[in-house]
Amino acid sequence: MARSPNQKRKLLCLCQLLWERTDEEHPLTVQELIDALEGMDIHAERKSIYDDMETLRTFGLDVQSRKGKAPGWFLGERPFELPELKLLVDAVQACRFITRRKSDALIRKLESLSSVHQARQLQRQVYVAGRVKAMNESVYYTIDKLHTALNARRAVTFKYFEYNMRKEKVFRRDGKRYAVSPYGLIWDNENYYLAGFDHARREMRHYRVDKMAELAVTCLPLQGDEACRNFDIASYSQKHFGMFSGREGQVRLRCRSHLVGVVLDRFGQEAILIPDGEDRFTVTVSAVVSPQFLGWIFGLGDGVEVCSPAWAVDELNAQLQAVQRLYRKEESL
């Protein structure tokens, strides 16, 4: 029999069929493969299918066959297992810095790494009601540019904005560009932040990536002192609660014993806990005392006491008094 003009596509089409339509629970029989190839205007005989499967296996694909109640051929091991894809899909869906449109596009690409049958499970995994997503569509590409700058050790410039009551962008510094030497990217509190040396303020600062606009990678080398060159991104993100700024120091806390897990979750297993009485312990942590840090303290009620330094205790009392004045004012109305 003469070879059809589409025979050269046969091996590629078989590979595509295995990738898209099969998995361990959904094999295709030889006849089903032949019928599918016929639909692509490719003639195939049973013996040639067996030869082609061996060729694909030699090439490196995990092509497997099974006999019994559900016989057929299927693709076994893939670059990602289904539980791993579910985890990645959920992470993409949960990320606030990725817009809804970009999330949907990324999830469709992740679905293509599985069979069509497994992709349905990923679609069920996707739905999470009420997730707040970023409004800045360009953040996806901004992150890519920042990685480029970090790898090339080059400074970046950008405009930085906030939103007003009408959800309009309002640029800081009257729209003047920020010049920053990037030293790391931090994913904290469901947002991406750039940690870098601000050329104008001559200090380390951090910026939310989804609030950057018109970012450009320059040809300027990194600036910063010795502390910047030895920048520890893990330590920096641990100190800044919710990435809020404030005065940094060694803060000693006295906590109830049932909060051991809470303290270790926040400050890591390296935190040194010192017993203090029957049901309390003390711990000294490096922290930036910001409103967010104080809010974390308030949230634990009488389970945590700030012991030192004195200025941290003063800030806690000042915050408490400010909140009390607010509610006393409302009661007097």
C-alpha atoms as a printed R data frame, in Angstrom:
    type eleno elety resid chain resno       x      y      z
1   ATOM     1    CA   MET     A     1   0.000  0.000  0.000
2   ATOM     2    CA   ALA     A     2   1.306  3.460 -0.903
3   ATOM     3    CA   ARG     A     3   2.140  5.747  1.986
4   ATOM     4    CA   SER     A     4  -0.278  8.625  2.440
5   ATOM     5    CA   PRO     A     5   1.171 12.151  2.280
6   ATOM     6    CA   ASN     A     6   0.459 12.581  6.007
7   ATOM     7    CA   GLN     A     7   2.547  9.624  7.221
8   ATOM     8    CA   LYS     A     8   5.384 11.907  8.356
9   ATOM     9    CA   ARG     A     9   2.964 13.482 10.872
10  ATOM    10    CA   LYS     A    10   1.914 10.136 12.294
11  ATOM    11    CA   LEU     A    11   4.448  9.876 15.131
12  ATOM    12    CA   LEU     A    12   3.855 13.483 16.188
13  ATOM    13    CA   CYS     A    13   0.089 12.992 16.171
14  ATOM    14    CA   LEU     A    14   0.385  9.822 18.252
15  ATOM    15    CA   CYS     A    15   2.469 11.743 20.771
16  ATOM    16    CA   GLN     A    16  -0.182 14.472 20.878
17  ATOM    17    CA   LEU     A    17  -2.977 11.934 21.371
18  ATOM    18    CA   LEU     A    18  -1.160 10.286 24.268
19  ATOM    19    CA   TRP     A    19  -0.376 13.641 25.877
20  ATOM    20    CA   GLU     A    20  -3.823 15.189 25.565
21  ATOM    21    CA   ARG     A    21  -6.252 12.259 25.799
22  ATOM    22    CA   THR     A    22  -4.641  9.619 28.003
23  ATOM    23    CA   ASP     A    23  -3.610  9.052 31.581
24  ATOM    24    CA   GLU     A    24  -3.520  5.999 33.846
25  ATOM    25    CA   GLU     A    25  -7.292  6.026 34.247
26  ATOM    26    CA   HIS     A    26  -8.047  6.814 30.601
27  ATOM    27    CA   PRO     A    27  -6.012  4.608 28.197
28  ATOM    28    CA   LEU     A    28  -6.693  4.391 24.456
29  ATOM    29    CA   THR     A    29  -6.859  1.033 22.715
30  ATOM    30    CA   VAL     A    30  -4.974  0.384 19.494
31  ATOM    31    CA   GLN     A    31  -8.242  0.602 17.535
32  ATOM    32    CA   GLU     A    32  -9.108  3.937 19.194
33  ATOM    33    CA   LEU     A    33  -5.675  5.271 18.245
34  ATOM    34    CA   ILE     A    34  -6.146  4.074 14.655
35  ATOM    35    CA   ASP     A    35  -9.593  5.725 14.489
36  ATOM    36    CA   ALA     A    36  -8.221  8.981 15.910
37  ATOM    37    CA   LEU     A    37  -5.428  8.988 13.321
38  ATOM    38    CA   GLU     A    38  -7.980  8.340 10.566
39  ATOM    39    CA   GLY     A    39  -9.761 11.482 11.739
40  ATOM    40    CA   MET     A    40  -6.514 13.326 11.042
41  ATOM    41    CA   ASP     A    41  -6.343 11.757  7.558
42  ATOM    42    CA   ILE     A    42  -3.496  9.443  8.623
43  ATOM    43    CA   HIS     A    43  -3.783  5.738  7.807
44  ATOM    44    CA   ALA     A    44  -2.267  3.295 10.333
45  ATOM    45    CA   GLU     A    45  -2.097 -0.463 10.808
46  ATOM    46    CA   ARG     A    46  -2.035 -2.284 14.128
47  ATOM    47    CA   LYS     A    47   1.553 -3.481 13.793
48  ATOM    48    CA   SER     A    48   2.806  0.020 12.994
49  ATOM    49    CA   ILE     A    49   1.153  1.372 16.176
50  ATOM    50    CA   TYR     A    50   3.186 -1.049 18.297
51  ATOM    51    CA   ASP     A    51   6.376 -0.012 16.476
52  ATOM    52    CA   ASP     A    52   5.563  3.680 16.929
53  ATOM    53    CA   MET     A    53   4.931  3.248 20.652
54  ATOM    54    CA   GLU     A    54   8.334  1.627 21.047
55  ATOM    55    CA   THR     A    55   9.912  4.532 19.159
56  ATOM    56    CA   LEU     A    56   8.232  7.062 21.467
57  ATOM    57    CA   ARG     A    57   9.386  5.074 24.499
58  ATOM    58    CA   THR     A    58  12.947  5.033 23.170
59  ATOM    59    CA   PHE     A    59  12.706  8.786 22.651
60  ATOM    60    CA   GLY     A    60  12.023  9.196 26.377
61  ATOM    61    CA   LEU     A    61   8.241  9.306 26.809
62  ATOM    62    CA   ASP     A    62   6.819  7.096 29.540
63  ATOM    63    CA   VAL     A    63   4.497  5.209 27.161
64  ATOM    64    CA   GLN     A    64   2.780  2.339 28.940
65  ATOM    65    CA   SER     A    65   0.290 -0.369 27.928
66  ATOM    66    CA   ARG     A    66  -2.194 -2.274 30.037
67  ATOM    67    CA   LYS     A    67  -4.278 -5.384 29.554
68  ATOM    68    CA   GLY     A    68  -7.382 -6.516 31.393
69  ATOM    69    CA   LYS     A    69 -10.714 -4.746 31.955
70  ATOM    70    CA   ALA     A    70  -9.449 -1.352 30.791
71  ATOM    71    CA   PRO     A    71  -6.768 -2.171 28.208
72  ATOM    72    CA   GLY     A    72  -4.901  0.356 26.138
73  ATOM    73    CA   TRP     A    73  -1.980  2.725 25.841
74  ATOM    74    CA   PHE     A    74  -1.410  5.781 28.014
75  ATOM    75    CA   LEU     A    75   1.228  8.284 29.009
76  ATOM    76    CA   GLY     A    76   2.468  7.523 32.508
77  ATOM    77    CA   GLU     A    77   4.924  9.900 34.145
78  ATOM    78    CA   ARG     A    78   4.684 13.580 33.172
79  ATOM    79    CA   PRO     A    79   6.792 16.622 34.135
80  ATOM    80    CA   PHE     A    80   4.176 17.452 36.817
81  ATOM    81    CA   GLU     A    81   1.955 15.067 38.751
82  ATOM    82    CA   LEU     A    82  -1.722 15.971 39.155
83  ATOM    83    CA   PRO     A    83  -1.391 16.927 42.872
84  ATOM    84    CA   GLU     A    84   1.503 19.234 41.949
85  ATOM    85    CA   LEU     A    85  -0.568 20.911 39.222
86  ATOM    86    CA   LYS     A    86  -3.445 21.396 41.673
87  ATOM    87    CA   LEU     A    87  -1.051 23.083 44.075
88  ATOM    88    CA   LEU     A    88   0.291 25.400 41.350
89  ATOM    89    CA   VAL     A    89  -3.202 26.260 40.116
90  ATOM    90    CA   ASP     A    90  -4.346 27.144 43.613
91  ATOM    91    CA   ALA     A    91  -1.235 29.278 44.154
92  ATOM    92    CA   VAL     A    92  -1.876 31.206 40.933
93  ATOM    93    CA   GLN     A    93  -5.524 31.696 41.837
94  ATOM    94    CA   ALA     A    94  -4.626 32.901 45.335
95  ATOM    95    CA   CYS     A    95  -1.993 35.434 44.231
96  ATOM    96    CA   ARG     A    96  -3.346 38.939 44.606
97  ATOM    97    CA   PHE     A    97  -0.581 40.460 42.493
98  ATOM    98    CA   ILE     A    98  -1.740 38.538 39.393
99  ATOM    99    CA   THR     A    99  -4.844 39.951 37.728
100 ATOM   100    CA   ARG     A   100  -7.901 37.812 36.998
101 ATOM   101    CA   ARG     A   101  -7.206 37.772 33.243
102 ATOM   102    CA   LYS     A   102  -3.569 36.748 33.688
103 ATOM   103    CA   SER     A   103  -4.560 34.112 36.283
104 ATOM   104    CA   ASP     A   104  -6.957 32.520 33.810
105 ATOM   105    CA   ALA     A   105  -4.267 32.490 31.094
106 ATOM   106    CA   LEU     A   106  -1.685 30.870 33.386
107 ATOM   107    CA   ILE     A   107  -4.150 28.255 34.591
108 ATOM   108    CA   ARG     A   108  -5.007 27.302 31.019
109 ATOM   109    CA   LYS     A   109  -1.297 26.752 30.377
110 ATOM   110    CA   LEU     A   110  -1.012 24.596 33.498
111 ATOM   111    CA   GLU     A   111  -4.018 22.573 32.343
112 ATOM   112    CA   SER     A   112  -2.204 21.830 29.084
113 ATOM   113    CA   LEU     A   113   0.431 19.923 31.083
114 ATOM   114    CA   SER     A   114  -2.161 17.273 31.936
115 ATOM   115    CA   SER     A   115  -4.648 15.148 30.017
116 ATOM   116    CA   VAL     A   116  -8.053 16.630 29.203
117 ATOM   117    CA   HIS     A   117  -9.551 14.357 31.862
118 ATOM   118    CA   GLN     A   118  -7.193 15.614 34.579
119 ATOM   119    CA   ALA     A   119  -7.711 19.196 33.416
120 ATOM   120    CA   ARG     A   120 -11.346 18.944 34.526
121 ATOM   121    CA   GLN     A   121 -10.136 18.289 38.064
122 ATOM   122    CA   LEU     A   122  -7.935 21.359 37.849
123 ATOM   123    CA   GLN     A   123 -10.935 23.419 36.756
124 ATOM   124    CA   ARG     A   124 -12.847 22.303 39.840
125 ATOM   125    CA   GLN     A   125  -9.801 23.188 41.913
126 ATOM   126    CA   VAL     A   126  -9.745 26.716 40.486
127 ATOM   127    CA   TYR     A   127 -12.975 28.141 41.873
128 ATOM   128    CA   VAL     A   128 -12.429 30.278 44.975
129 ATOM   129    CA   ALA     A   129 -15.190 32.779 45.634
130 ATOM   130    CA   GLY     A   130 -14.449 36.384 46.470
131 ATOM   131    CA   ARG     A   131 -10.685 36.389 45.889
132 ATOM   132    CA   VAL     A   132  -9.390 39.948 45.621
133 ATOM   133    CA   LYS     A   133  -7.076 40.353 42.615
134 ATOM   134    CA   ALA     A   134  -4.721 43.137 41.559
135 ATOM   135    CA   MET     A   135  -5.926 45.851 39.191
136 ATOM   136    CA   ASN     A   136  -2.503 46.472 37.616
137 ATOM   137    CA   GLU     A   137  -2.244 44.168 34.566
138 ATOM   138    CA   SER     A   138   1.423 45.025 33.898
139 ATOM   139    CA   VAL     A   139   2.667 43.555 37.202
140 ATOM   140    CA   TYR     A   140   3.332 40.192 35.530
141 ATOM   141    CA   TYR     A   141   5.849 41.762 33.162
142 ATOM   142    CA   THR     A   142   7.228 44.133 35.805
143 ATOM   143    CA   ILE     A   143   8.298 41.121 37.894
144 ATOM   144    CA   ASP     A   144  10.074 39.669 34.854
145 ATOM   145    CA   LYS     A   145  11.970 42.935 34.294
146 ATOM   146    CA   LEU     A   146  12.951 43.072 37.970
147 ATOM   147    CA   HIS     A   147  14.398 39.560 37.757
148 ATOM   148    CA   THR     A   148  16.366 40.715 34.717
149 ATOM   149    CA   ALA     A   149  17.721 43.691 36.685
150 ATOM   150    CA   LEU     A   150  18.625 41.483 39.653
151 ATOM   151    CA   ASN     A   151  20.494 39.016 37.450
152 ATOM   152    CA   ALA     A   152  22.314 41.791 35.574
153 ATOM   153    CA   ARG     A   153  22.952 43.777 38.796
154 ATOM   154    CA   ARG     A   154  21.541 46.959 37.269
155 ATOM   155    CA   ALA     A   155  19.499 49.775 38.805
156 ATOM   156    CA   VAL     A   156  15.896 50.386 37.792
157 ATOM   157    CA   THR     A   157  13.672 53.446 37.522
158 ATOM   158    CA   PHE     A   158   9.895 53.605 37.839
159 ATOM   159    CA   LYS     A   159   6.938 55.730 38.843
160 ATOM   160    CA   TYR     A   160   5.118 54.820 42.052
161 ATOM   161    CA   PHE     A   161   1.435 55.386 42.736
162 ATOM   162    CA   GLU     A   162  -1.465 54.943 45.133
163 ATOM   163    CA   TYR     A   163  -5.211 54.855 44.421
164 ATOM   164    CA   ASN     A   164  -7.562 57.664 45.457
165 ATOM   165    CA   MET     A   165 -11.219 57.377 46.457
166 ATOM   166    CA   ARG     A   166 -12.233 57.282 42.790
167 ATOM   167    CA   LYS     A   167  -9.845 54.330 42.205
168 ATOM   168    CA   GLU     A   168  -7.614 56.570 40.096
169 ATOM   169    CA   LYS     A   169  -3.818 56.374 40.132
170 ATOM   170    CA   VAL     A   170  -2.101 59.184 42.017
171 ATOM   171    CA   PHE     A   171   1.665 59.247 41.506
172 ATOM   172    CA   ARG     A   172   3.988 59.955 44.409
173 ATOM   173    CA   ARG     A   173   6.758 62.569 44.234
174 ATOM   174    CA   ASP     A   174   4.623 64.473 41.698
175 ATOM   175    CA   GLY     A   175   5.196 61.757 39.118
176 ATOM   176    CA   LYS     A   176   9.002 61.899 39.291
177 ATOM   177    CA   ARG     A   177  10.755 58.610 38.642
178 ATOM   178    CA   TYR     A   178  12.254 56.608 41.482
179 ATOM   179    CA   ALA     A   179  15.814 55.329 41.001
180 ATOM   180    CA   VAL     A   180  16.425 52.133 42.969
181 ATOM   181    CA   SER     A   181  19.139 49.481 43.103
182 ATOM   182    CA   PRO     A   182  17.255 46.166 43.473
183 ATOM   183    CA   TYR     A   183  18.535 43.631 45.983
184 ATOM   184    CA   GLY     A   184  15.639 41.180 46.237
185 ATOM   185    CA   LEU     A   185  11.995 40.357 45.604
186 ATOM   186    CA   ILE     A   186   9.755 39.453 48.535
187 ATOM   187    CA   TRP     A   187   6.372 37.730 48.404
188 ATOM   188    CA   ASP     A   188   4.637 38.751 51.625
189 ATOM   189    CA   ASN     A   189   1.015 39.152 52.693
190 ATOM   190    CA   GLU     A   190  -0.141 38.032 49.200
191 ATOM   191    CA   ASN     A   191   1.815 40.826 47.465
192 ATOM   192    CA   TYR     A   192   5.181 41.114 45.718
193 ATOM   193    CA   TYR     A   193   7.646 43.720 47.009
194 ATOM   194    CA   LEU     A   194  10.953 44.989 45.671
195 ATOM   195    CA   ALA     A   195  13.593 45.538 48.348
196 ATOM   196    CA   GLY     A   196  16.250 47.955 47.154
197 ATOM   197    CA   PHE     A   197  18.511 50.917 47.822
198 ATOM   198    CA   ASP     A   198  16.713 54.193 47.092
199 ATOM   199    CA   HIS     A   199  19.196 56.508 45.349
200 ATOM   200    CA   ALA     A   200  17.468 59.696 46.524
201 ATOM   201    CA   ARG     A   201  16.899 58.764 50.166
202 ATOM   202    CA   ARG     A   202  20.184 56.821 50.412
203 ATOM   203    CA   GLU     A   203  18.636 53.931 52.357
204 ATOM   204    CA   MET     A   204  17.100 50.485 51.929
205 ATOM   205    CA   ARG     A   205  13.369 50.607 51.258
206 ATOM   206    CA   HIS     A   206  10.701 48.370 49.759
207 ATOM   207    CA   TYR     A   207   7.978 48.977 47.181
208 ATOM   208    CA   ARG     A   208   4.874 47.052 46.146
209 ATOM   209    CA   VAL     A   209   5.433 45.789 42.629
210 ATOM   210    CA   ASP     A   210   1.798 46.191 41.565
211 ATOM   211    CA   LYS     A   211   2.062 49.925 42.350
212 ATOM   212    CA   MET     A   212   4.987 50.472 39.986
213 ATOM   213    CA   ALA     A   213   4.478 51.997 36.551
214 ATOM   214    CA   GLU     A   214   6.732 52.432 33.520
215 ATOM   215    CA   LEU     A   215   9.566 50.399 35.042
216 ATOM   216    CA   ALA     A   216  12.839 50.458 33.097
217 ATOM   217    CA   VAL     A   217  16.086 48.551 33.591
218 ATOM   218    CA   THR     A   218  18.996 50.994 33.293
219 ATOM   219    CA   CYS     A   219  22.663 50.489 32.475
220 ATOM   220    CA   LEU     A   220  23.643 51.943 35.876
221 ATOM   221    CA   PRO     A   221  25.430 49.598 38.325
222 ATOM   222    CA   LEU     A   222  23.987 48.933 41.767
223 ATOM   223    CA   GLN     A   223  24.454 51.496 44.503
224 ATOM   224    CA   GLY     A   224  24.503 50.896 48.246
225 ATOM   225    CA   ASP     A   225  26.848 50.399 51.176
226 ATOM   226    CA   GLU     A   226  28.314 47.219 52.652
227 ATOM   227    CA   ALA     A   227  25.031 46.423 54.408
228 ATOM   228    CA   CYS     A   228  23.265 46.398 51.040
229 ATOM   229    CA   ARG     A   229  25.820 44.071 49.491
230 ATOM   230    CA   ASN     A   230  25.281 41.646 52.401
231 ATOM   231    CA   PHE     A   231  21.509 42.045 52.235
232 ATOM   232    CA   ASP     A   232  19.606 39.117 53.809
233 ATOM   233    CA   ILE     A   233  16.182 39.077 52.184
234 ATOM   234    CA   ALA     A   234  14.763 36.448 54.565
235 ATOM   235    CA   SER     A   235  15.739 38.435 57.641
236 ATOM   236    CA   TYR     A   236  14.405 41.658 56.116
237 ATOM   237    CA   SER     A   237  10.973 40.207 55.328
238 ATOM   238    CA   GLN     A   238  10.703 38.562 58.764
239 ATOM   239    CA   LYS     A   239  11.315 41.867 60.554
240 ATOM   240    CA   HIS     A   240   8.778 43.862 58.530
241 ATOM   241    CA   PHE     A   241   5.278 42.794 59.546
242 ATOM   242    CA   GLY     A   242   3.078 43.121 56.460
243 ATOM   243    CA   MET     A   243   6.012 45.029 54.888
244 ATOM   244    CA   PHE     A   244   5.235 48.148 56.996
245 ATOM   245    CA   SER     A   245   8.136 50.422 57.918
246 ATOM   246    CA   GLY     A   246   9.098 51.616 61.386
247 ATOM   247    CA   ARG     A   247  11.875 51.691 63.938
248 ATOM   248    CA   GLU     A   248  13.907 48.504 64.118
249 ATOM   249    CA   GLY     A   249  15.215 46.926 67.305
250 ATOM   250    CA   GLN     A   250  15.588 43.862 69.500
251 ATOM   251    CA   VAL     A   251  12.177 43.496 71.129
252 ATOM   252    CA   ARG     A   252  11.685 41.283 74.176
253 ATOM   253    CA   LEU     A   253   8.256 39.706 74.517
254 ATOM   254    CA   ARG     A   254   6.715 37.853 77.457
255 ATOM   255    CA   CYS     A   255   4.149 35.339 76.217
256 ATOM   256    CA   ARG     A   256   1.743 32.747 77.567
257 ATOM   257    CA   SER     A   257   2.889 29.183 76.956
258 ATOM   258    CA   HIS     A   258  -0.017 28.320 74.626
259 ATOM   259    CA   LEU     A   259   1.387 30.842 72.129
260 ATOM   260    CA   VAL     A   260   4.627 28.929 71.499
261 ATOM   261    CA   GLY     A   261   3.361 27.774 68.105
262 ATOM   262    CA   VAL     A   262   2.257 31.300 67.151
263 ATOM   263    CA   VAL     A   263   5.688 32.730 68.008
264 ATOM   264    CA   LEU     A   264   7.578 29.987 66.164
265 ATOM   265    CA   ASP     A   265   5.327 30.363 63.108
266 ATOM   266    CA   ARG     A   266   6.116 34.078 62.962
267 ATOM   267    CA   PHE     A   267   9.792 34.196 63.957
268 ATOM   268    CA   GLY     A   268  11.036 30.746 62.985
269 ATOM   269    CA   GLN     A   269  12.359 27.688 64.783
270 ATOM   270    CA   GLU     A   270  15.584 29.534 65.595
271 ATOM   271    CA   ALA     A   271  13.806 31.800 68.111
272 ATOM   272    CA   ILE     A   272  15.135 31.195 71.627
273 ATOM   273    CA   LEU     A   273  12.320 30.631 74.141
274 ATOM   274    CA   ILE     A   274  13.191 31.149 77.820
275 ATOM   275    CA   PRO     A   275  10.760 29.780 80.451
276 ATOM   276    CA   ASP     A   276   9.390 32.481 82.778
277 ATOM   277    CA   GLY     A   277   7.191 31.027 85.514
278 ATOM   278    CA   GLU     A   278   4.763 28.155 85.147
279 ATOM   279    CA   ASP     A   279   2.845 29.249 82.056
280 ATOM   280    CA   ARG     A   280   4.926 31.955 80.368
281 ATOM   281    CA   PHE     A   281   8.131 32.367 78.388
282 ATOM   282    CA   THR     A   282  10.168 35.261 77.036
283 ATOM   283    CA   VAL     A   283  11.648 35.644 73.592
284 ATOM   284    CA   THR     A   284  13.793 38.380 72.051
285 ATOM   285    CA   VAL     A   285  13.154 39.024 68.371
286 ATOM   286    CA   SER     A   286  14.485 41.405 65.760
287 ATOM   287    CA   ALA     A   287  11.481 43.378 64.519
288 ATOM   288    CA   VAL     A   288  10.443 46.629 62.911
289 ATOM   289    CA   VAL     A   289   7.976 48.194 65.347
290 ATOM   290    CA   SER     A   290   5.305 49.376 62.927
291 ATOM   291    CA   PRO     A   291   1.523 49.740 63.262
292 ATOM   292    CA   GLN     A   292   1.257 46.277 61.718
293 ATOM   293    CA   PHE     A   293   3.583 44.791 64.351
294 ATOM   294    CA   LEU     A   294   1.621 46.483 67.124
295 ATOM   295    CA   GLY     A   295  -1.592 45.178 65.562
296 ATOM   296    CA   TRP     A   296  -0.184 41.656 65.776
297 ATOM   297    CA   ILE     A   297   0.554 42.253 69.475
298 ATOM   298    CA   PHE     A   298  -2.957 43.642 70.090
299 ATOM   299    CA   GLY     A   299  -4.473 40.675 68.298
300 ATOM   300    CA   LEU     A   300  -2.976 38.290 70.863
301 ATOM   301    CA   GLY     A   301  -4.661 40.182 73.729
302 ATOM   302    CA   ASP     A   302  -3.186 39.663 77.177
303 ATOM   303    CA   GLY     A   303  -1.209 36.691 75.895
304 ATOM   304    CA   VAL     A   304   1.779 38.859 74.915
305 ATOM   305    CA   GLU     A   305   3.503 41.678 76.769
306 ATOM   306    CA   VAL     A   306   6.175 43.965 75.271
307 ATOM   307    CA   CYS     A   307   8.905 44.214 77.918
308 ATOM   308    CA   SER     A   308  11.646 46.157 76.165
309 ATOM   309    CA   PRO     A   309  13.049 48.359 74.757
310 ATOM   310    CA   ALA     A   310  11.330 51.300 76.460
311 ATOM   311    CA   TRP     A   311  10.673 53.139 73.201
312 ATOM   312    CA   ALA     A   312   8.759 50.107 71.861
313 ATOM   313    CA   VAL     A   313   6.616 50.042 75.014
314 ATOM   314    CA   ASP     A   314   5.989 53.781 74.559
315 ATOM   315    CA   GLU     A   315   4.884 53.248 70.945
316 ATOM   316    CA   LEU     A   316   2.511 50.500 72.051
317 ATOM   317    CA   ASN     A   317   0.973 52.749 74.724
318 ATOM   318    CA   ALA     A   318   0.695 55.646 72.258
319 ATOM   319    CA   GLN     A   319  -1.121 53.434 69.758
320 ATOM   320    CA   LEU     A   320  -3.458 52.141 72.465
321 ATOM   321    CA   GLN     A   321  -4.257 55.682 73.665
322 ATOM   322    CA   ALA     A   322  -4.914 56.864 70.108
323 ATOM   323    CA   VAL     A   323  -7.459 54.088 69.597
324 ATOM   324    CA   GLN     A   324  -9.054 54.811 72.975
325 ATOM   325    CA   ARG     A   325  -9.395 58.527 72.110
326 ATOM   326    CA   LEU     A   326 -11.109 57.588 68.856
327 ATOM   327    CA   TYR     A   327 -13.827 55.572 70.596
328 ATOM   328    CA   ARG     A   328 -14.212 58.003 73.509
329 ATOM   329    CA   LYS     A   329 -14.790 60.723 70.921
330 ATOM   330    CA   GLU     A   330 -17.559 58.694 69.285
331 ATOM   331    CA   GLU     A   331 -19.190 57.959 72.661
332 ATOM   332    CA   SER     A   332 -19.376 61.690 73.440
333 ATOM   333    CA   LEU     A   333 -21.276 62.434 70.207
